[in-house]
């Protein structure tokens, strides 16, 4: 994939090691102030019945999630499926670093929860009009598309349901602040997500090999 | 009210003047992240003013913005021809700038609901109250027909912490100062969110700041009631109600 002249790191190696990638360094959030969302009906309809827990915190970066997972949020549980969605708030990091941070999360989960099948959700485009963060998020997704197949028990799911219209704009009917999804926006992404989760929950080990081939 | 040794400013005077109160200085948000979302949202609101005719306008921060994401908005406020001009993260200065730059143009709402102040981390309680008063004064000037409801700041954080005291102090200051301004009242929407053990439940505020659907349902009862009352009042009834 294009890197526009930036050095191309080895996916899955240097960038998911904490010592050279700040996005792969676990850190707790400073309580600077607090903060960023709503549980629409869709959680109760589609995910509560699957005995799902939601460990999302608004504003979190890959480093915050890594810290949380290392500090108790994977203890005493044995989920069959783990959905990871983080990276859009890593403003201090390059796309390569963000992808590495996500890979570090996947590796950590592989270690602590070897039975769990991981779904990494692709970062969505953001902002009303074309802007550098859209390119950055797309690059993170491209990097993950190349690197995640090399890790066990994980797949990347692209949940961009055509949010960018032909004129390059995103509608506030999908993302009320051009970042966070509305109920309607969530309904769109939850179709493929719910389908994949159901598939992974029902798969036997033999079926899984075939599905991922 | 106590001021713990601090100088007591004249409420409504010094603190709602921009030159001595930073919370009363209108300022646009900088695009730090790089996708210009704040300005995009502001521009949408300005466009809304051009082709819509709201009877009720909500303006403020995420407490206002998120309200529109729940069913309750469609049930209680859409039928009143309400518009929602909330932007998450906004301070009094941001709201002042937006109201001065198009968000009060071409419309003539009967009721304007203002809810902002909890994000003013750089300001003291006095400054925040002054910033809210500046917003009220601006609305009085631009929308003299509008009846203003200022919502009190809610407690925040799972356990007792300084921001709870600060928000409570802002409310106390407003309770004293708003009666002196025309066409405005303070509505306390704290529906007992702090339990007897001092904690706030994540069932009311999922992140101990933002309301859940259940939390919004609780505050919308008195809010909706008051809005309905103000929409129906004649000038004579209004005098009596505010006495």
Coordinates of C-alpha atoms in Angstrom, one line a residue:
Chain A
X1 CA 0.0 0.0 0.0
X2 CA 1.1 3.6 -0.5
X3 CA 3.0 5.2 2.3
X4 CA 3.7 8.5 0.6
X5 CA 7.4 8.4 1.1
X6 CA 7.3 7.5 4.8
X7 CA 9.6 4.6 5.9
X8 CA 7.7 1.3 5.8
X9 CA 8.1 -0.5 9.1
X10 CA 7.7 -4.3 9.4
X11 CA 4.1 -4.7 10.2
X12 CA 3.5 -6.5 13.4
X13 CA 7.1 -6.1 14.7
X14 CA 8.6 -2.7 15.5
X15 CA 5.3 -0.8 15.7
X16 CA 3.6 -3.2 18.1
X17 CA 6.6 -3.0 20.5
X18 CA 6.1 -0.4 23.2
X19 CA 9.7 0.9 23.2
X20 CA 9.6 2.4 19.7
X21 CA 5.9 3.1 19.3
X22 CA 4.2 5.5 21.7
X23 CA 0.8 4.3 20.6
X24 CA 1.7 0.8 21.9
X25 CA 2.6 2.1 25.4
X26 CA -0.1 1.3 27.9
X27 CA -1.0 4.3 29.9
X28 CA -3.8 5.2 32.2
X29 CA -5.8 8.3 31.3
X30 CA -4.9 11.4 33.4
X31 CA -7.9 12.7 35.1
X32 CA -7.5 16.1 33.4
X33 CA -11.2 16.5 33.5
X34 CA -13.2 13.5 32.4
X35 CA -14.6 12.5 29.0
X36 CA -17.2 11.8 25.5
X37 CA -21.9 8.4 24.6
X38 CA -25.7 6.8 24.3
X39 CA -27.0 3.4 24.2
X40 CA -29.6 3.2 21.6
X41 CA -32.1 0.4 21.5
X42 CA -29.8 -1.6 19.2
X43 CA -27.5 -2.7 22.0
X44 CA -30.4 -4.2 23.9
X45 CA -31.8 -5.8 20.8
X46 CA -28.7 -7.3 19.2
X47 CA -26.0 -7.6 21.8
X48 CA -27.4 -7.9 25.3
X49 CA -29.0 -11.3 24.4
X50 CA -25.5 -12.5 23.5
X51 CA -24.3 -11.6 27.1
X52 CA -22.2 -8.8 25.9
X53 CA -20.3 -6.3 28.0
X54 CA -19.2 -2.9 26.8
X55 CA -15.9 -1.6 28.0
X56 CA -15.7 1.5 25.9
X57 CA -14.5 4.8 27.3
X58 CA -14.9 8.0 25.2
X59 CA -11.6 9.6 24.2
X60 CA -9.5 6.5 24.7
X61 CA -6.5 5.9 22.6
X62 CA -4.7 2.5 21.9
X63 CA -2.5 3.2 24.9
X64 CA -5.5 3.7 27.2
X65 CA -7.1 0.5 26.1
X66 CA -3.8 -1.4 26.5
X67 CA -3.5 -0.2 30.0
X68 CA -7.0 -1.1 30.9
X69 CA -6.7 -4.6 29.4
X70 CA -3.5 -5.2 31.4
X71 CA -5.0 -3.9 34.6
X72 CA -8.0 -6.1 35.2
X73 CA -10.4 -5.8 32.3
X74 CA -9.5 -9.3 31.0
X75 CA -9.5 -11.0 34.3
X76 CA -12.0 -13.6 35.5
X77 CA -13.8 -13.7 32.2
X78 CA -13.6 -16.0 29.2
X79 CA -15.4 -14.4 26.3
X80 CA -15.8 -16.3 23.0
X81 CA -15.6 -13.1 20.9
X82 CA -13.8 -9.8 21.6
X83 CA -14.6 -6.8 19.5
X84 CA -11.9 -4.1 19.4
X85 CA -12.6 -0.6 18.1
X86 CA -10.0 2.1 18.9
X87 CA -7.6 4.3 17.1
X88 CA -9.5 7.4 15.9
X89 CA -8.4 9.4 19.0
X90 CA -4.7 8.7 18.6
X91 CA -4.0 12.3 17.4
X92 CA -0.4 12.2 18.6
X93 CA 0.5 9.1 16.5
X94 CA 1.1 8.3 12.9
X95 CA -1.0 5.8 11.0
X96 CA 1.8 3.3 11.4
X97 CA 2.0 3.8 15.1
X98 CA -1.8 3.5 15.5
X99 CA -1.9 0.2 13.5
X100 CA 1.0 -1.0 15.7
X101 CA -1.0 0.0 18.8
X102 CA -4.0 -2.0 17.6
X103 CA -1.7 -5.0 16.9
X104 CA -0.3 -4.8 20.4
X105 CA -3.8 -5.0 21.7
X106 CA -4.5 -8.0 19.6
X107 CA -1.3 -9.7 20.8
X108 CA -2.2 -9.0 24.4
X109 CA -5.6 -10.5 24.0
X110 CA -4.2 -13.5 22.2
X111 CA -2.0 -14.1 25.3
X112 CA -4.6 -13.5 28.0
X113 CA -7.6 -14.9 26.1
X114 CA -6.3 -17.5 23.7
X115 CA -9.8 -19.0 23.2
X116 CA -11.3 -15.6 22.1
X117 CA -11.9 -14.8 18.5
X118 CA -11.1 -11.2 17.9
X119 CA -12.9 -8.8 15.6
X120 CA -11.0 -5.6 14.9
X121 CA -13.3 -2.9 13.5
X122 CA -11.9 -0.6 10.8
X123 CA -11.7 3.1 11.7
X124 CA -14.5 5.1 10.1
X125 CA -14.0 8.2 8.0
X126 CA -14.7 11.4 9.9
X127 CA -15.3 15.1 9.4
X128 CA -18.0 16.6 7.2
X129 CA -15.7 17.1 4.2
X130 CA -12.4 15.5 3.1
X131 CA -9.6 16.1 5.6
X132 CA -6.3 14.5 6.6
X133 CA -7.9 12.4 9.4
X134 CA -9.9 10.5 6.8
X135 CA -6.7 9.6 5.0
X136 CA -5.0 8.7 8.2
X137 CA -7.8 6.4 9.4
X138 CA -7.9 4.8 5.9
X139 CA -4.2 4.2 6.1
X140 CA -4.5 2.5 9.5
X141 CA -7.1 0.2 8.0
X142 CA -4.9 -0.6 5.0
X143 CA -2.0 -1.4 7.3
X144 CA -4.2 -3.7 9.5
X145 CA -5.5 -5.4 6.4
X146 CA -2.0 -6.5 5.7
X147 CA -0.8 -7.3 9.2
X148 CA -3.8 -8.9 11.0
X149 CA -3.9 -12.0 8.8
X150 CA -0.5 -12.8 10.2
X151 CA -1.9 -12.9 13.8
X152 CA -3.9 -15.8 15.1
X153 CA -7.7 -15.7 15.8
X154 CA -8.3 -12.2 14.5
X155 CA -10.0 -10.6 11.6
X156 CA -10.5 -7.1 10.4
X157 CA -14.1 -6.0 9.7
X158 CA -14.7 -3.0 7.6
X159 CA -17.9 -1.3 8.9
X160 CA -17.8 1.7 6.6
X161 CA -21.3 1.4 5.1
X162 CA -20.8 4.1 2.5
X163 CA -20.8 7.0 4.9
X164 CA -18.9 9.2 2.5
X165 CA -21.2 10.3 -0.2
X166 CA -20.3 10.9 -3.8
X167 CA -19.7 14.6 -3.1
X168 CA -17.2 13.7 -0.4
X169 CA -19.4 14.7 2.5
X170 CA -20.6 12.7 5.5
X171 CA -24.1 13.3 6.6
X172 CA -25.1 14.4 10.2
X173 CA -27.9 11.8 9.8
X174 CA -25.2 9.1 10.1
X175 CA -22.7 11.0 12.4
X176 CA -24.4 13.7 14.4
X177 CA -21.1 15.5 15.0
X178 CA -19.3 14.1 11.9
X179 CA -17.5 11.6 14.2
X180 CA -20.0 9.8 16.5
X181 CA -22.7 7.6 14.9
X182 CA -26.4 8.3 15.3
X183 CA -28.8 5.5 16.0
X184 CA -29.3 5.2 12.3
X185 CA -25.5 5.1 11.7
X186 CA -25.1 2.4 14.3
X187 CA -28.0 0.4 12.8
X188 CA -26.0 0.3 9.5
X189 CA -22.8 -0.9 11.0
X190 CA -24.4 -3.4 13.4
X191 CA -25.8 -5.6 10.6
X192 CA -22.4 -7.0 9.4
X193 CA -21.0 -6.8 12.9
X194 CA -23.8 -8.8 14.4
X195 CA -23.7 -11.3 11.6
X196 CA -20.0 -11.9 12.1
X197 CA -20.3 -12.3 15.8
X198 CA -23.1 -14.8 15.4
X199 CA -21.0 -16.7 13.0
X200 CA -18.0 -16.8 15.3
X201 CA -20.2 -17.8 18.3
X202 CA -21.6 -20.7 16.4
X203 CA -18.4 -21.9 14.7
X204 CA -16.7 -25.1 15.6
X205 CA -12.9 -25.2 15.3
X206 CA -13.1 -27.1 12.0
X207 CA -15.6 -24.6 10.5
X208 CA -13.4 -21.7 11.6
X209 CA -10.4 -23.0 9.6
X210 CA -12.5 -23.1 6.5
X211 CA -14.1 -19.7 7.0
X212 CA -10.8 -17.9 7.5
X213 CA -9.2 -19.6 4.5
Chain B
X1 CA -24.0 33.1 49.6
X2 CA -20.6 32.3 51.0
X3 CA -17.6 33.2 49.0
X4 CA -15.0 31.8 51.3
X5 CA -12.9 35.0 51.4
X6 CA -12.9 35.7 47.7
X7 CA -14.0 39.2 46.6
X8 CA -17.7 39.3 45.8
X9 CA -18.2 40.7 42.3
X10 CA -21.5 42.4 41.5
X11 CA -23.4 39.7 39.9
X12 CA -24.4 40.5 36.4
X13 CA -21.9 43.4 36.1
X14 CA -18.2 42.7 36.1
X15 CA -18.5 39.0 35.5
X16 CA -20.7 39.2 32.4
X17 CA -18.5 41.8 30.8
X18 CA -15.9 40.2 28.4
X19 CA -13.1 42.5 29.4
X20 CA -12.7 41.2 32.9
X21 CA -14.2 37.7 32.6
X22 CA -12.6 35.2 30.2
X23 CA -15.7 33.0 30.4
X24 CA -17.7 35.8 28.9
X25 CA -15.4 36.3 25.9
X26 CA -16.9 34.9 22.7
X27 CA -14.4 32.6 21.0
X28 CA -14.6 30.0 18.2
X29 CA -13.0 26.5 18.9
X30 CA -9.7 25.9 17.2
X31 CA -9.5 22.9 14.8
X32 CA -6.9 21.0 16.8
X33 CA -7.7 17.5 15.6
X34 CA -7.8 18.4 11.9
X35 CA -11.3 17.6 10.7
X36 CA -12.9 21.0 11.4
X37 CA -16.0 19.4 13.0
X38 CA -16.8 22.2 15.3
X39 CA -17.1 24.7 12.4
X40 CA -19.0 22.1 10.3
X41 CA -21.6 21.8 13.1
X42 CA -21.8 25.6 13.6
X43 CA -22.3 26.1 9.9
X44 CA -25.1 23.5 9.8
X45 CA -26.8 25.3 12.6
X46 CA -26.5 28.6 10.7
X47 CA -28.1 26.9 7.7
X48 CA -30.9 25.6 9.9
X49 CA -31.7 29.1 10.9
X50 CA -32.1 30.1 7.3
X51 CA -34.7 27.5 6.4
X52 CA -36.4 26.4 9.6
X53 CA -38.7 28.2 12.0
X54 CA -38.2 26.7 15.5
X55 CA -40.5 27.7 18.3
X56 CA -38.0 26.2 20.8
X57 CA -34.3 26.4 20.5
X58 CA -31.8 24.4 22.7
X59 CA -28.3 25.7 22.8
X60 CA -25.3 24.5 24.8
X61 CA -22.7 21.6 25.1
X62 CA -22.9 17.8 24.9
X63 CA -25.7 17.7 27.5
X64 CA -27.8 19.4 24.9
X65 CA -26.4 17.7 21.9
X66 CA -26.8 14.1 23.1
X67 CA -30.4 14.7 24.1
X68 CA -31.3 14.6 20.4
X69 CA -29.8 11.1 20.0
X70 CA -32.5 9.6 22.3
X71 CA -36.1 8.7 21.4
X72 CA -37.3 11.3 24.0
X73 CA -36.3 14.1 21.7
X74 CA -38.6 12.9 19.0
X75 CA -41.4 12.2 21.5
X76 CA -41.3 15.5 23.5
X77 CA -39.5 18.2 21.6
X78 CA -39.7 17.5 17.9
X79 CA -43.5 18.1 18.0
X80 CA -42.7 21.6 19.5
X81 CA -40.6 22.5 16.5
X82 CA -37.4 22.4 18.4
X83 CA -33.9 22.8 17.1
X84 CA -30.8 21.5 18.9
X85 CA -27.7 23.6 18.7
X86 CA -25.6 21.7 21.1
X87 CA -21.9 20.9 20.5
X88 CA -20.0 18.6 22.8
X89 CA -17.2 20.1 24.7
X90 CA -18.5 23.7 24.3
X91 CA -17.8 26.3 27.0
X92 CA -19.7 29.5 27.6
X93 CA -17.2 31.3 25.3
X94 CA -17.9 28.9 22.5
X95 CA -21.7 29.3 22.8
X96 CA -21.4 33.1 23.0
X97 CA -19.4 33.1 19.7
X98 CA -21.9 30.8 18.0
X99 CA -24.8 32.9 19.0
X100 CA -23.1 36.1 17.8
X101 CA -22.2 34.5 14.5
X102 CA -25.4 33.4 13.0
X103 CA -27.1 30.9 15.3
X104 CA -29.7 33.5 16.3
X105 CA -30.4 34.9 12.9
X106 CA -33.5 34.6 10.8
X107 CA -35.4 32.8 13.6
X108 CA -37.8 33.9 16.3
X109 CA -38.2 31.1 18.8
X110 CA -40.6 31.5 21.7
X111 CA -38.5 29.6 24.2
X112 CA -34.7 29.2 24.3
X113 CA -33.1 26.6 26.6
X114 CA -29.5 27.2 27.6
X115 CA -27.4 24.5 29.1
X116 CA -23.6 25.1 29.3
X117 CA -20.9 25.6 31.8
X118 CA -19.7 22.1 32.9
X119 CA -16.8 22.2 30.4
X120 CA -15.4 25.6 31.6
X121 CA -12.4 24.0 33.3
X122 CA -10.2 27.1 33.0
X123 CA -12.7 29.3 34.8
X124 CA -13.9 29.8 38.4
X125 CA -17.5 29.3 39.4
X126 CA -18.0 33.1 39.4
X127 CA -16.6 33.4 35.9
X128 CA -18.8 30.5 34.6
X129 CA -21.9 32.1 36.1
X130 CA -20.9 35.4 34.5
X131 CA -20.5 33.6 31.2
X132 CA -24.0 32.2 31.4
X133 CA -25.3 35.6 32.3
X134 CA -23.6 37.1 29.2
X135 CA -25.3 34.5 27.1
X136 CA -28.7 35.5 28.6
X137 CA -28.0 39.2 28.0
X138 CA -27.1 38.5 24.4
X139 CA -30.2 36.5 23.8
X140 CA -32.3 39.2 25.5
X141 CA -30.9 41.7 23.0
X142 CA -31.2 39.6 19.8
X143 CA -34.4 37.7 20.8
X144 CA -36.3 40.0 23.1
X145 CA -39.5 37.9 22.6
X146 CA -37.9 34.7 23.8
X147 CA -38.4 33.2 27.2
X148 CA -35.1 31.8 28.4
X149 CA -34.7 28.7 30.5
X150 CA -31.2 28.2 32.0
X151 CA -30.7 24.7 33.2
X152 CA -28.7 24.2 36.3
X153 CA -25.4 22.4 36.0
X154 CA -25.6 18.7 37.1
X155 CA -23.3 17.1 39.6
X156 CA -20.6 14.9 38.0
X157 CA -18.1 12.2 38.8
X158 CA -18.9 8.9 40.5
X159 CA -17.9 10.1 43.9
X160 CA -17.7 13.6 45.6
X161 CA -15.1 15.8 43.9
X162 CA -14.3 19.5 43.4
X163 CA -16.3 19.8 40.2
X164 CA -19.5 19.0 42.0
X165 CA -18.9 21.8 44.4
X166 CA -18.0 24.1 41.5
X167 CA -21.1 23.3 39.5
X168 CA -23.3 23.7 42.6
X169 CA -21.7 27.1 43.2
X170 CA -22.4 28.2 39.7
X171 CA -26.0 27.3 40.3
X172 CA -26.2 29.2 43.5
X173 CA -24.8 32.3 41.8
X174 CA -27.3 32.0 39.0
X175 CA -30.1 31.6 41.5
X176 CA -29.2 35.0 42.9
X177 CA -28.4 36.8 39.6
X178 CA -30.9 35.5 37.0
X179 CA -34.0 37.0 38.7
X180 CA -32.5 40.4 38.0
X181 CA -32.5 39.7 34.2
X182 CA -35.6 39.9 32.1
X183 CA -37.4 36.9 30.6
X184 CA -35.2 34.2 32.1
X185 CA -35.5 31.5 34.8
X186 CA -33.2 28.9 36.2
X187 CA -34.5 25.4 36.2
X188 CA -32.8 22.9 38.5
X189 CA -32.9 19.5 36.7
X190 CA -30.9 17.5 39.3
X191 CA -33.4 14.7 39.9
X192 CA -31.6 13.3 42.9
X193 CA -28.7 12.0 40.9
X194 CA -26.4 11.9 43.9
X195 CA -27.4 9.0 46.2
X196 CA -27.3 9.1 50.0
X197 CA -23.8 7.5 49.8
X198 CA -22.5 10.4 47.7
X199 CA -22.3 8.3 44.5
X200 CA -23.8 8.9 41.1
X201 CA -25.0 5.8 39.2
X202 CA -23.8 4.8 35.8
X203 CA -27.5 4.0 35.1
X204 CA -28.1 7.7 35.2
X205 CA -24.8 8.9 33.7
X206 CA -23.0 6.2 31.8
X207 CA -19.6 7.9 32.2
X208 CA -20.5 9.9 35.3
X209 CA -21.0 13.0 33.2
X210 CA -23.3 12.3 30.3
X211 CA -26.9 11.2 30.9
X212 CA -28.3 7.8 29.8
X213 CA -31.7 7.5 28.2
X214 CA -33.0 7.0 31.7
X215 CA -31.2 10.0 33.1
X216 CA -32.6 12.2 30.3
X217 CA -36.1 10.8 30.9
X218 CA -35.9 12.1 34.5
X219 CA -34.8 15.6 33.6
X220 CA -37.1 16.0 30.7
X221 CA -40.2 15.8 32.8
X222 CA -39.8 19.1 34.5
X223 CA -38.2 20.7 31.5
X224 CA -40.9 19.7 29.1
X225 CA -43.5 20.9 31.6
X226 CA -41.9 24.3 31.9
X227 CA -41.5 24.7 28.1
X228 CA -45.2 23.8 27.6
X229 CA -46.2 26.3 30.2
X230 CA -44.0 29.1 28.6
X231 CA -45.4 28.3 25.2
X232 CA -48.9 28.7 26.4
X233 CA -48.5 31.7 28.6
X234 CA -50.0 35.0 27.8
X235 CA -48.0 38.1 28.9
X236 CA -50.3 38.6 31.9
X237 CA -50.0 34.9 33.0
X238 CA -46.3 35.2 32.7
X239 CA -46.1 38.0 35.2
X240 CA -48.0 36.0 37.7
X241 CA -46.0 32.8 37.1
X242 CA -42.6 34.5 37.6
X243 CA -43.6 36.3 40.8

